[in-house]
PDB file of C-alpha atoms in Angstrom:
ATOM      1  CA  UNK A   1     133.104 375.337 120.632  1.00 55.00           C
ATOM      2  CA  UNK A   2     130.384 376.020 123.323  1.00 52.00           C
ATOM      3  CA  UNK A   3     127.944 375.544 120.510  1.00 59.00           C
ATOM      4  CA  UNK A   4     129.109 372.672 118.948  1.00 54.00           C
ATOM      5  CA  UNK A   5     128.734 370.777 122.961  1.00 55.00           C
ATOM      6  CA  UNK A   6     125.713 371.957 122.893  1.00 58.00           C
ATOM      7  CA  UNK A   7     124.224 370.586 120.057  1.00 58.00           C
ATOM      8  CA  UNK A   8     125.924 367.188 120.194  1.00 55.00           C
ATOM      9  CA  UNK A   9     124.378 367.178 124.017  1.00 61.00           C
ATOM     10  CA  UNK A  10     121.180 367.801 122.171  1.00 58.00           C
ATOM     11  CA  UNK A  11     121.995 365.072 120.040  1.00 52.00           C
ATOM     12  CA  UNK A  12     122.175 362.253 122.479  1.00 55.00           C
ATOM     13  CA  UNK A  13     119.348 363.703 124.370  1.00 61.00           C
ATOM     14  CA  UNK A  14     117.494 363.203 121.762  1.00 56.00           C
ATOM     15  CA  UNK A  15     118.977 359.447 121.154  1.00 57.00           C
ATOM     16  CA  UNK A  16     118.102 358.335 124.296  1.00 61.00           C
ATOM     17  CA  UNK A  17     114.754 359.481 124.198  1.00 60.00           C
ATOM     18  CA  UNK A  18     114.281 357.619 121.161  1.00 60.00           C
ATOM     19  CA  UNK A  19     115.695 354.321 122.302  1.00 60.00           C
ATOM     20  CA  UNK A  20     113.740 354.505 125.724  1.00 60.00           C
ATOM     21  CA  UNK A  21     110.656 354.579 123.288  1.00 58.00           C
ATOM     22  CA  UNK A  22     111.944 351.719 121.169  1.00 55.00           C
ATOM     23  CA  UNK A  23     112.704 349.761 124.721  1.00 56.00           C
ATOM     24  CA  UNK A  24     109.280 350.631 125.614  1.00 55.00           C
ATOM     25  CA  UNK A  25     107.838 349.091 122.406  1.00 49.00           C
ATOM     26  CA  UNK A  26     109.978 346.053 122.953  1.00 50.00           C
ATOM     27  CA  UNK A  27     108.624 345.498 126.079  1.00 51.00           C
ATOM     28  CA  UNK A  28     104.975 346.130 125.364  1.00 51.00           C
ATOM     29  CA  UNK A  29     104.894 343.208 122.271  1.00 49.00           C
ATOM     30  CA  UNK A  30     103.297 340.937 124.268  1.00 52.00           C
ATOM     31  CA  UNK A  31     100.612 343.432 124.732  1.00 69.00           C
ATOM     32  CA  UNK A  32      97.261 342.804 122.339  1.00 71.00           C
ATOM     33  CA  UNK A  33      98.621 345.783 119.826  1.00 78.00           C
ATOM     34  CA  UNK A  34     102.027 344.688 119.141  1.00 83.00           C
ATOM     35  CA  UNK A  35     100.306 340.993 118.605  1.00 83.00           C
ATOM     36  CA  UNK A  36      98.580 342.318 115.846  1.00 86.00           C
ATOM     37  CA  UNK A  37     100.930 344.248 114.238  1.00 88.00           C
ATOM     38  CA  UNK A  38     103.610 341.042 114.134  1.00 89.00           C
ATOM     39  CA  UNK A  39     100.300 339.001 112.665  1.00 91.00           C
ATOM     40  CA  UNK A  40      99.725 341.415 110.152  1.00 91.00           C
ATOM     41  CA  UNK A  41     103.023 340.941 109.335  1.00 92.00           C
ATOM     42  CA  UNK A  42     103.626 337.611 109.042  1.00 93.00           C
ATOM     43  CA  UNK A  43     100.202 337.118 108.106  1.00 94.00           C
ATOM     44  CA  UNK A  44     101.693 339.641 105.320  1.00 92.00           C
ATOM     45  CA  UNK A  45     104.726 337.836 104.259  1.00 92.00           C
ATOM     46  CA  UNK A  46     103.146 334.200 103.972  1.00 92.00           C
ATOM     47  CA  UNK A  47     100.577 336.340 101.254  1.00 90.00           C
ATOM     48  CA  UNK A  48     103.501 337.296  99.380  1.00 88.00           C
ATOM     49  CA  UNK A  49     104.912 333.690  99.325  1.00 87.00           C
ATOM     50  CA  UNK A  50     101.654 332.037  97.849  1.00 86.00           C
ATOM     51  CA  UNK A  51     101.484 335.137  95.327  1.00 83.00           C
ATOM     52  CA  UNK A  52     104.855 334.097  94.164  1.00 81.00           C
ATOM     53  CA  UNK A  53     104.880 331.766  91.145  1.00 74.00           C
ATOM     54  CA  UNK A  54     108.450 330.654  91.909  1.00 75.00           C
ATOM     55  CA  UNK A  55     107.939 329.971  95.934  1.00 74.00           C
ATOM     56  CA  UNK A  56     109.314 326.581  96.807  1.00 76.00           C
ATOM     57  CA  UNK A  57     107.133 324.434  99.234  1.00 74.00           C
ATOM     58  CA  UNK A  58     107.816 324.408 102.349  1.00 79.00           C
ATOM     59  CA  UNK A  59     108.520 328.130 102.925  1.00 85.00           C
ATOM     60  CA  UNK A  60     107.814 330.047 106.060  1.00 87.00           C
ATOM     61  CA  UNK A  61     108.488 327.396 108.460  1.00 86.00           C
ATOM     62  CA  UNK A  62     110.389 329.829 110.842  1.00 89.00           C
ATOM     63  CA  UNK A  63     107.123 332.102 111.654  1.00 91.00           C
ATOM     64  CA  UNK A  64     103.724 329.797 110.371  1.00 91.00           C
ATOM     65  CA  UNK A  65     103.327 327.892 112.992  1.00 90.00           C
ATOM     66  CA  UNK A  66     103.173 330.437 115.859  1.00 91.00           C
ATOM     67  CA  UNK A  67     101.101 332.895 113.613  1.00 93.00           C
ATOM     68  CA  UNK A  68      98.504 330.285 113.166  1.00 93.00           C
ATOM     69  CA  UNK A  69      98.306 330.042 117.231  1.00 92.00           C
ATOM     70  CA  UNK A  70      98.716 333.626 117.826  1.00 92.00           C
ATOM     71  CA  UNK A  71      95.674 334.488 115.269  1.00 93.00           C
ATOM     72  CA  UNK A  72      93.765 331.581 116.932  1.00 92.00           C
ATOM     73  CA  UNK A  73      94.435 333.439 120.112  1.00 90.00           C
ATOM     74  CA  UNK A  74      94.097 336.876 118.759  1.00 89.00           C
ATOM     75  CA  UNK A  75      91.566 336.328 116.440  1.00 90.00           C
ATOM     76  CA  UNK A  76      88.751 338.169 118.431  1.00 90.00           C
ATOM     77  CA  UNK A  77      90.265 341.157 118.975  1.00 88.00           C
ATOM     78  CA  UNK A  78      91.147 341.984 115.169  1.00 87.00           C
ATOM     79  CA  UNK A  79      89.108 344.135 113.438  1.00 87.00           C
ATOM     80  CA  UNK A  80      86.974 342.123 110.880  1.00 91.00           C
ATOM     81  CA  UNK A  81      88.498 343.219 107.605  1.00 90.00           C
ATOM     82  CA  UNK A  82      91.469 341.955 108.966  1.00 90.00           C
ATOM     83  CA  UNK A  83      90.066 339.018 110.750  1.00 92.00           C
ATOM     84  CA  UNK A  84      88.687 337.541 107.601  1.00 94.00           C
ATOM     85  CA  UNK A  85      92.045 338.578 105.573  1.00 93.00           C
ATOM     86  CA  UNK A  86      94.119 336.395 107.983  1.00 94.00           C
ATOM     87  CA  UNK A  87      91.408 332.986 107.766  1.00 94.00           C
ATOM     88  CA  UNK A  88      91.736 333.425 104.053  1.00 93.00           C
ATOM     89  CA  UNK A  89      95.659 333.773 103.755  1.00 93.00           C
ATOM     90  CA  UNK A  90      96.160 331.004 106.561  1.00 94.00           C
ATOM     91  CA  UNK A  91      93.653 328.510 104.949  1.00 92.00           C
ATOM     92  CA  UNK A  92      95.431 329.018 101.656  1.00 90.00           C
ATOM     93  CA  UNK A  93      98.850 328.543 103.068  1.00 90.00           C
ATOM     94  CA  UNK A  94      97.418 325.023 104.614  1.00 90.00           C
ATOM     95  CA  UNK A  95      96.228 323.973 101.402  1.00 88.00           C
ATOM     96  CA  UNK A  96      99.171 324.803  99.326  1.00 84.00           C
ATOM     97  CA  UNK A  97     101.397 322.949 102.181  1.00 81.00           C
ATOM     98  CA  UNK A  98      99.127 320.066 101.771  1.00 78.00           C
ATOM     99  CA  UNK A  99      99.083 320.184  97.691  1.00 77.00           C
ATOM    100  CA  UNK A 100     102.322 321.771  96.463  1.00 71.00           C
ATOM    101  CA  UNK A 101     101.580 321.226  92.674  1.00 68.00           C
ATOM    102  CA  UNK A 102      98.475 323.732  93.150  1.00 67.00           C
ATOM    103  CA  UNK A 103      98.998 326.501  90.593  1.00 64.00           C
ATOM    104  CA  UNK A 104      99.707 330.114  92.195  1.00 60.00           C
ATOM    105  CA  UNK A 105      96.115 332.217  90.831  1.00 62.00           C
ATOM    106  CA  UNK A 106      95.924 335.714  91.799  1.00 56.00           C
ATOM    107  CA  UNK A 107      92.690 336.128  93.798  1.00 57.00           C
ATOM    108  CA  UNK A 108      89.196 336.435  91.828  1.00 55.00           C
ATOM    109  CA  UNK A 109      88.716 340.080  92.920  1.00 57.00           C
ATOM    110  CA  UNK A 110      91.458 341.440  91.958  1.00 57.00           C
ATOM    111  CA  UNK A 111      91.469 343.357  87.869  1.00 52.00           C
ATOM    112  CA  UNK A 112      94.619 342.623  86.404  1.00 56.00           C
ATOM    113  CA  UNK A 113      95.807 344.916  84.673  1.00 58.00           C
ATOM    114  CA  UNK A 114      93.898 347.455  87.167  1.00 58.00           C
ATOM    115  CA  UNK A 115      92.551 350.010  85.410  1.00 67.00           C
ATOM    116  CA  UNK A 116      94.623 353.339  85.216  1.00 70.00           C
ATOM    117  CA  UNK A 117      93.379 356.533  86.693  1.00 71.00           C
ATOM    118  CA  UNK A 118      93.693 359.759  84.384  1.00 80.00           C
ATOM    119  CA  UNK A 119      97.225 360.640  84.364  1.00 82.00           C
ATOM    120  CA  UNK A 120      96.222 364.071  83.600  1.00 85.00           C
ATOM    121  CA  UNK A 121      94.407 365.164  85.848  1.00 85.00           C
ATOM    122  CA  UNK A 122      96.625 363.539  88.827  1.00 83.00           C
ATOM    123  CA  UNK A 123      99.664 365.797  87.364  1.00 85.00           C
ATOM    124  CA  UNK A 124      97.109 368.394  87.327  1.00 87.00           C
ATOM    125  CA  UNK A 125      96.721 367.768  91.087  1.00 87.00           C
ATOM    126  CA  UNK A 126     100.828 367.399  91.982  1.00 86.00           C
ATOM    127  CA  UNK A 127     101.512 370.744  90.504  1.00 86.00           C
ATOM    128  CA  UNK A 128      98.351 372.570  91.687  1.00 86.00           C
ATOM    129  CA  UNK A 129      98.862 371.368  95.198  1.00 87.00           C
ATOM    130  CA  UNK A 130     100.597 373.456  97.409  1.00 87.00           C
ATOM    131  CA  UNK A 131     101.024 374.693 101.289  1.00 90.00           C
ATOM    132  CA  UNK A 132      98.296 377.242 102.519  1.00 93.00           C
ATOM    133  CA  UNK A 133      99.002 379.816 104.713  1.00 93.00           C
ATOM    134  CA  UNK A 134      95.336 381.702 104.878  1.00 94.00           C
ATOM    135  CA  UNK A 135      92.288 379.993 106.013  1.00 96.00           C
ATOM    136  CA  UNK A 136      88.885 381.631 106.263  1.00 96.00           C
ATOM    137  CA  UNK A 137      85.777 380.638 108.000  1.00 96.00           C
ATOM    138  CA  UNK A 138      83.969 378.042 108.157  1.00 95.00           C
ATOM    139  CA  UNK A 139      85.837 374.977 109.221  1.00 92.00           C
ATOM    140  CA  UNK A 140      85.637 371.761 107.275  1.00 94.00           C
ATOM    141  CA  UNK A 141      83.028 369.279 108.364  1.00 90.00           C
ATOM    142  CA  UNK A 142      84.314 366.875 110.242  1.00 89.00           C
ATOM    143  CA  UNK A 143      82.668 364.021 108.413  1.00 92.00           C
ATOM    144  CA  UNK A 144      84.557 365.190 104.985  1.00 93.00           C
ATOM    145  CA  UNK A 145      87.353 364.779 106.862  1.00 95.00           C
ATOM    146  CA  UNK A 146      86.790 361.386 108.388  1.00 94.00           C
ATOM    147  CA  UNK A 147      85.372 360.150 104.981  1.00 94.00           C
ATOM    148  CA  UNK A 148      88.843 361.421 103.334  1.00 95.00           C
ATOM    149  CA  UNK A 149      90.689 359.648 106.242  1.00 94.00           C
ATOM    150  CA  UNK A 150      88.507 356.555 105.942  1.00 92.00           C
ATOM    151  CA  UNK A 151      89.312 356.026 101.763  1.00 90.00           C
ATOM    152  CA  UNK A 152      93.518 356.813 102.606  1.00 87.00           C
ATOM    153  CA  UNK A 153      93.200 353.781 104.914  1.00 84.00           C
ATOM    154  CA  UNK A 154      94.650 351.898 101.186  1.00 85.00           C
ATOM    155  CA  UNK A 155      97.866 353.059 101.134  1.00 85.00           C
ATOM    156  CA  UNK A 156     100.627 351.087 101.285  1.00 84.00           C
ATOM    157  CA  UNK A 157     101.836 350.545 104.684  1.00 86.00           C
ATOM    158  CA  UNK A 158     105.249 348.717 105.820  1.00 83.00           C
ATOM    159  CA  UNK A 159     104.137 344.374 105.728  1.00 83.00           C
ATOM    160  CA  UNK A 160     100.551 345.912 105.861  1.00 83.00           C
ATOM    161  CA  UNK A 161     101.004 346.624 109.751  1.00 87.00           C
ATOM    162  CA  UNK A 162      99.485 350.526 109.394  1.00 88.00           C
ATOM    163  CA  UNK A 163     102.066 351.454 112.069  1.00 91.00           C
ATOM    164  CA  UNK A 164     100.719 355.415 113.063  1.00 93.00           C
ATOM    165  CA  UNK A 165      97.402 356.785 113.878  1.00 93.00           C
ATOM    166  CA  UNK A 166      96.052 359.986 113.093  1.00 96.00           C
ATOM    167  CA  UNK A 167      94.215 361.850 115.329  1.00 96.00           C
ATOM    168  CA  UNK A 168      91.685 364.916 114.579  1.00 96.00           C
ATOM    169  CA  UNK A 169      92.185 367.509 117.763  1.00 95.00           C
ATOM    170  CA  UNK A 170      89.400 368.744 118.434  1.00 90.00           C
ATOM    171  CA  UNK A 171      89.385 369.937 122.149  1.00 93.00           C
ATOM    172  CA  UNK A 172      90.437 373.396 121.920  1.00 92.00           C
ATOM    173  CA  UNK A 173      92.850 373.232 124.884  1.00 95.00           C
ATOM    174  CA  UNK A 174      94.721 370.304 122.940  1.00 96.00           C
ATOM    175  CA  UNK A 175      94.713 372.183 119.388  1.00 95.00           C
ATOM    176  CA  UNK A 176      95.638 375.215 121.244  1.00 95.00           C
ATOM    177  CA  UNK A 177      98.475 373.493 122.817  1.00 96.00           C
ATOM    178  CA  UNK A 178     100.046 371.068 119.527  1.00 96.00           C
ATOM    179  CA  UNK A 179      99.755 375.053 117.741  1.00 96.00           C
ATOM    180  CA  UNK A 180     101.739 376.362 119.931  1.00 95.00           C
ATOM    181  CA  UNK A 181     104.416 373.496 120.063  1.00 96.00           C
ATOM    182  CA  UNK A 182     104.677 373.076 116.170  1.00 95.00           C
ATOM    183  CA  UNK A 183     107.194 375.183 114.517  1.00 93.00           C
ATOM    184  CA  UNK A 184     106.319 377.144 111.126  1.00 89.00           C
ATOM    185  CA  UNK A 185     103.065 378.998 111.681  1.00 92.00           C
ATOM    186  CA  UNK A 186     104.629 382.393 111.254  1.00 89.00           C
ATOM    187  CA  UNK A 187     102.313 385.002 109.211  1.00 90.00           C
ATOM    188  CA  UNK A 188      99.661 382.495 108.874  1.00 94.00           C
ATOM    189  CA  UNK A 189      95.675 383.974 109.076  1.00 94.00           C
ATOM    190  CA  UNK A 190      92.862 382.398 110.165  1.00 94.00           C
ATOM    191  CA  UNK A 191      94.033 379.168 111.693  1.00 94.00           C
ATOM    192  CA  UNK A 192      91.634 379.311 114.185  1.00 94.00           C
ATOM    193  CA  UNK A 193      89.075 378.271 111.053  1.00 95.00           C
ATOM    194  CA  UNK A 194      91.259 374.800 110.495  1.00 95.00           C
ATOM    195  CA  UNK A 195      90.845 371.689 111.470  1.00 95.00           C
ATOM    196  CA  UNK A 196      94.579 369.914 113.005  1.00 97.00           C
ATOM    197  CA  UNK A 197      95.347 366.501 112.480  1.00 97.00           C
ATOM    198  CA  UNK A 198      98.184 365.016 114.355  1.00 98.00           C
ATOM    199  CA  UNK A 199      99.773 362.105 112.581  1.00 97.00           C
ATOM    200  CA  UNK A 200     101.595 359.632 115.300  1.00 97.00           C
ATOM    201  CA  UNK A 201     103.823 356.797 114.633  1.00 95.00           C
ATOM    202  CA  UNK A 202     103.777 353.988 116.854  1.00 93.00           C
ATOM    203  CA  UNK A 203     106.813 352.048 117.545  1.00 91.00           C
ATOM    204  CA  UNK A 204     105.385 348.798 119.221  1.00 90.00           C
ATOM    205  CA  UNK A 205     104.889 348.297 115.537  1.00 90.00           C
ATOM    206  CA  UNK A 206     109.065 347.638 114.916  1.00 88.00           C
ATOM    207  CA  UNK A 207     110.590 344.675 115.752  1.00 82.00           C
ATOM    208  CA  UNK A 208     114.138 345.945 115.253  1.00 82.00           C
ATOM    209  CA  UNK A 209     116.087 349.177 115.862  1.00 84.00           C
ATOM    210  CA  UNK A 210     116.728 348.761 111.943  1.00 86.00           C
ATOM    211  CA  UNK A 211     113.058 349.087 111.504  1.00 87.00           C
ATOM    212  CA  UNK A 212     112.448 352.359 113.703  1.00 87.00           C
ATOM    213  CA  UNK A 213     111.617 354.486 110.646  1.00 89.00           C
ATOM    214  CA  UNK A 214     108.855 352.591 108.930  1.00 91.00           C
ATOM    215  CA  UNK A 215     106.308 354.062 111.222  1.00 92.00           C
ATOM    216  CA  UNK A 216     107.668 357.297 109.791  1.00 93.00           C
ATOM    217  CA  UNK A 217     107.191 356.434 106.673  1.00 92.00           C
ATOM    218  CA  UNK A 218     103.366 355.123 106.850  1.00 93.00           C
ATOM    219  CA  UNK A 219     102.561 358.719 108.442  1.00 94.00           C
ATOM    220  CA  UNK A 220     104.380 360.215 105.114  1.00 93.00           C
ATOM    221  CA  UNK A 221     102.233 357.773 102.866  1.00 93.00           C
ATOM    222  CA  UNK A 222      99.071 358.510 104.523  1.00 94.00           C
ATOM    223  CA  UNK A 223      99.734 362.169 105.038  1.00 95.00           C
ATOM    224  CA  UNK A 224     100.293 363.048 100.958  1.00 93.00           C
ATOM    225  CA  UNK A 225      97.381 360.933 100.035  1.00 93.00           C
ATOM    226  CA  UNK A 226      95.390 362.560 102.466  1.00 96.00           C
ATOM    227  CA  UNK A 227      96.551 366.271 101.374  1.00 95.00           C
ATOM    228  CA  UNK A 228      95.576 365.392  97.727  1.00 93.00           C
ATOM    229  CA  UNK A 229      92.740 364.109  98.024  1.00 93.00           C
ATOM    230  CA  UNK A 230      91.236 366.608 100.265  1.00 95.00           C
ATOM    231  CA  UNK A 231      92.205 369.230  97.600  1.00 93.00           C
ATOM    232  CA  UNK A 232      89.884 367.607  95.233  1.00 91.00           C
ATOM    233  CA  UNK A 233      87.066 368.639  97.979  1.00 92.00           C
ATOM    234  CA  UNK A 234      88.055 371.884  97.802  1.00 93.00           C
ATOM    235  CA  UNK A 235      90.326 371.706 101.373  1.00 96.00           C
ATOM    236  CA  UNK A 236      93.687 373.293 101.459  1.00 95.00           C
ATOM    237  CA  UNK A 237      96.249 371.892 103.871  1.00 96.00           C
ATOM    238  CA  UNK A 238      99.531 373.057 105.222  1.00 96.00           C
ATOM    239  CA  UNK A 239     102.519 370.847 107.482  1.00 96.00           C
ATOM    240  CA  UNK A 240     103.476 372.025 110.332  1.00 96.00           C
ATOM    241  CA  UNK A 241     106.739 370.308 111.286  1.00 95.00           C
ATOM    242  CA  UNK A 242     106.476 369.235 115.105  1.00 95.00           C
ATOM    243  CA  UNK A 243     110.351 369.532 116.893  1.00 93.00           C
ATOM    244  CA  UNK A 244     112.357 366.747 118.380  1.00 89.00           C
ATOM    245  CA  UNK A 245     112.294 367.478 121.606  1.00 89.00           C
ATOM    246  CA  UNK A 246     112.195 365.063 124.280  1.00 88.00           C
ATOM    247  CA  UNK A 247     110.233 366.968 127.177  1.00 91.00           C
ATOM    248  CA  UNK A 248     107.985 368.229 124.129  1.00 93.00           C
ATOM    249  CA  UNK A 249     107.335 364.133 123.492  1.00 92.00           C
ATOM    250  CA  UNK A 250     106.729 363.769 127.169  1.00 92.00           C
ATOM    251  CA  UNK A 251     104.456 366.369 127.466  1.00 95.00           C
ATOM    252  CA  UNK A 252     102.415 365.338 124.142  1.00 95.00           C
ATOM    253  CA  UNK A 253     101.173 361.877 125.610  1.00 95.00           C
ATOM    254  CA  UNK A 254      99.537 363.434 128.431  1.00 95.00           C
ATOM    255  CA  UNK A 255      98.181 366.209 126.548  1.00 96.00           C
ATOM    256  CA  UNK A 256      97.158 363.793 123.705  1.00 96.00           C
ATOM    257  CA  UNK A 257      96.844 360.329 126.134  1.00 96.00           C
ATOM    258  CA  UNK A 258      99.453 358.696 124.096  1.00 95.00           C
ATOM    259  CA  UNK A 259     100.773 354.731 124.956  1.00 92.00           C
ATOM    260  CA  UNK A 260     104.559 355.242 125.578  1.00 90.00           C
ATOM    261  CA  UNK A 261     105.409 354.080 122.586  1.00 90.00           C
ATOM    262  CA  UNK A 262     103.750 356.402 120.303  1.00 93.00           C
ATOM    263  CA  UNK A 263     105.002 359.879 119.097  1.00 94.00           C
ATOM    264  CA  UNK A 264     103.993 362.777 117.264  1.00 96.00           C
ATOM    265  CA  UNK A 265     105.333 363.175 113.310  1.00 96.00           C
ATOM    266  CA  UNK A 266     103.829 366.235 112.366  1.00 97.00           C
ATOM    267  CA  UNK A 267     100.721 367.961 111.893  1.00 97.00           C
ATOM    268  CA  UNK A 268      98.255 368.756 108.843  1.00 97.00           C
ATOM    269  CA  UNK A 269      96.514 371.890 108.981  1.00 97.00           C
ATOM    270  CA  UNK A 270      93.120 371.570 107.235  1.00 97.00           C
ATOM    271  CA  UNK A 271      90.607 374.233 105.626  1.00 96.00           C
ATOM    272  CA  UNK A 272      89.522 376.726 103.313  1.00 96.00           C
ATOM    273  CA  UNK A 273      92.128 378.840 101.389  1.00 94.00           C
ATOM    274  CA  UNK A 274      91.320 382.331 102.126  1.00 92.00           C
ATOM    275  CA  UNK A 275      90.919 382.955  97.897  1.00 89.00           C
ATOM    276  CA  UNK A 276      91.958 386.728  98.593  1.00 88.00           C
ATOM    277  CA  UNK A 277      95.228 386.048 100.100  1.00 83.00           C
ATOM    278  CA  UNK A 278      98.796 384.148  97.698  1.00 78.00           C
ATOM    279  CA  UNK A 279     100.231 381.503 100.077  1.00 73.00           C
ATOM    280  CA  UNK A 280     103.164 381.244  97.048  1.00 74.00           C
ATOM    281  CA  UNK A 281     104.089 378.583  95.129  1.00 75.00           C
ATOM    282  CA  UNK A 282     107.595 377.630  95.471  1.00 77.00           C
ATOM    283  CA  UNK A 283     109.331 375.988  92.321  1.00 77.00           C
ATOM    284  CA  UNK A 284     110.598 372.319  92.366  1.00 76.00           C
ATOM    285  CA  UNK A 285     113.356 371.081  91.022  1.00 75.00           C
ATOM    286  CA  UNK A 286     112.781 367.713  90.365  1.00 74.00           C
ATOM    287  CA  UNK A 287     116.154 365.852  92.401  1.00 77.00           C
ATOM    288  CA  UNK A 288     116.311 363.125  89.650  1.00 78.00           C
ATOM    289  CA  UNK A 289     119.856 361.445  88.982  1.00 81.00           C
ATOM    290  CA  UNK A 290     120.697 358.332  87.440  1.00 82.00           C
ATOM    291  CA  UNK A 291     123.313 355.994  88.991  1.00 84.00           C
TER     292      UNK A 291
END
């Protein structure tokens, strides 16, 4: 009985801690951040209207007008990529406002169909890929890592708003420390020769409690596309799940200088597989049903 108090104590500790982020990213929208992630998202949704062939004119009525004077605002302090993304979109939705019998075209740069990557050797990839638990010397260079992290920047993201960030610890009192805290590095070798990435959602990014997991889910997206693609450079990489643990959070953004609104996911260990040593390779059974 003790127990079961215990863990349902643990339970709403955990709750609360939660919500007072969620709170705290309510009241921070009207910081410069959480303006950009509700632009990118409506910003997002009005693409998705003038992509659809079947959209009936007017649409988006509810949102357009104060995106167009937030991104006037705004504007200057999006990165360019995105800057230049929102003039297009927004200039587009004018025009088809102004002419609704405009045919919907997909953009000029786009292939369609896109050309398919080899199957193969992606399966090759999924089955080959697995957790390593031996690293030896030396570390991976930091710029293979950023350059891996730089081409996962396309995944998809929840209404393109790229909700997380993922930082590569490099001050060894900070690594030491997010080691220490993660849980799962029993009978691992040579850590000390990896490089850890900590993978943080951000929760300014949600705009309802409904929404709370998407940041979640755009640290899973990044995460696996990240892990597979730094196999093909010859880097192994291992998760380390990071506990929910509300003075563990705390601590985290002052150890890390986190907003109070962001938290840590988990953690990717990255190196070189230690060739002499079998991390394992645990089968999958493939949860598949049909409803």
């Amino acid at each position: 009985m003790f127990s079961k108090l215990k863990s349902l104590r643990e339970y709403f500790r955990v709750f609360l801690a939660d919500n007072r982020l969620l709170f705290a990213g309510i009241r921070q929208r009207r910081g410069a951040k959480a303006k950009e992630y509700l632009l990118r998202r409506n910003i997002h949704r009005l693409e998705k209207g003038l992509r659809n062939p079947e959209c009936r004119i007017p649409f988006g009525q509810a949102y357009a007008g104060q995106t167009e004077r937030d991104f006037e605002t705004y504007r200057s302090q999006l990165p360019p990529a995105i800057a230049d993304w929102g003039d297009h979109v927004l200039a587009e939705y004018r025009q088809r406002h102004a002419n609704p019998a405009l045919p919907v075209e997909a953009p000029a740069d786009v292939a369609i169909p896109l050309d398919a990557p080899d199957y193969a050797s992606l399966r090759a990839a999924f089955a080959q890929r697995t957790s390593c638990r031996h690293f030896i010397a030396p570390a991976p260079a930091g710029d293979a890592i950023a350059e891996i992290l730089h081409d996962t920047r396309h995944i998809p993201t929840s209404c393109n708003r790229e909700a997380y960030r993922v930082l590569i610890v490099e001050t060894p009192e900070k690594r030491d420390w997010l080691l220490a805290n993660s849980i799962g590095l029993t009978n691992f070798t040579g850590v000390e020769h990896c490089t850890v990435l900590a993978f943080v959602a951000d929760l300014a990014a949600v705009n309802h409690p409904r929404d709370r997991h998407v940041p979640v889910m755009d640290c899973s997206f990044a995460s696996l596309l990240f892990a597979l693609a730094a196999q093909s450079r010859g880097l192994a990489t291992c998760y380390l799940n990071w506990p929910i643990r509300p003075n563990t959070d705390r601590q985290s953004r002052a150890v890390l200088n986190l907003p109070a609104t962001q938290k840590i996911v988990f953690c990717l260990l990255v190196g070189h597989q230690n060739p002499a040593l079998s991390s394992g390779k645990s089968p999958k059974s493939g949860r598949i049903c049909k409803v």
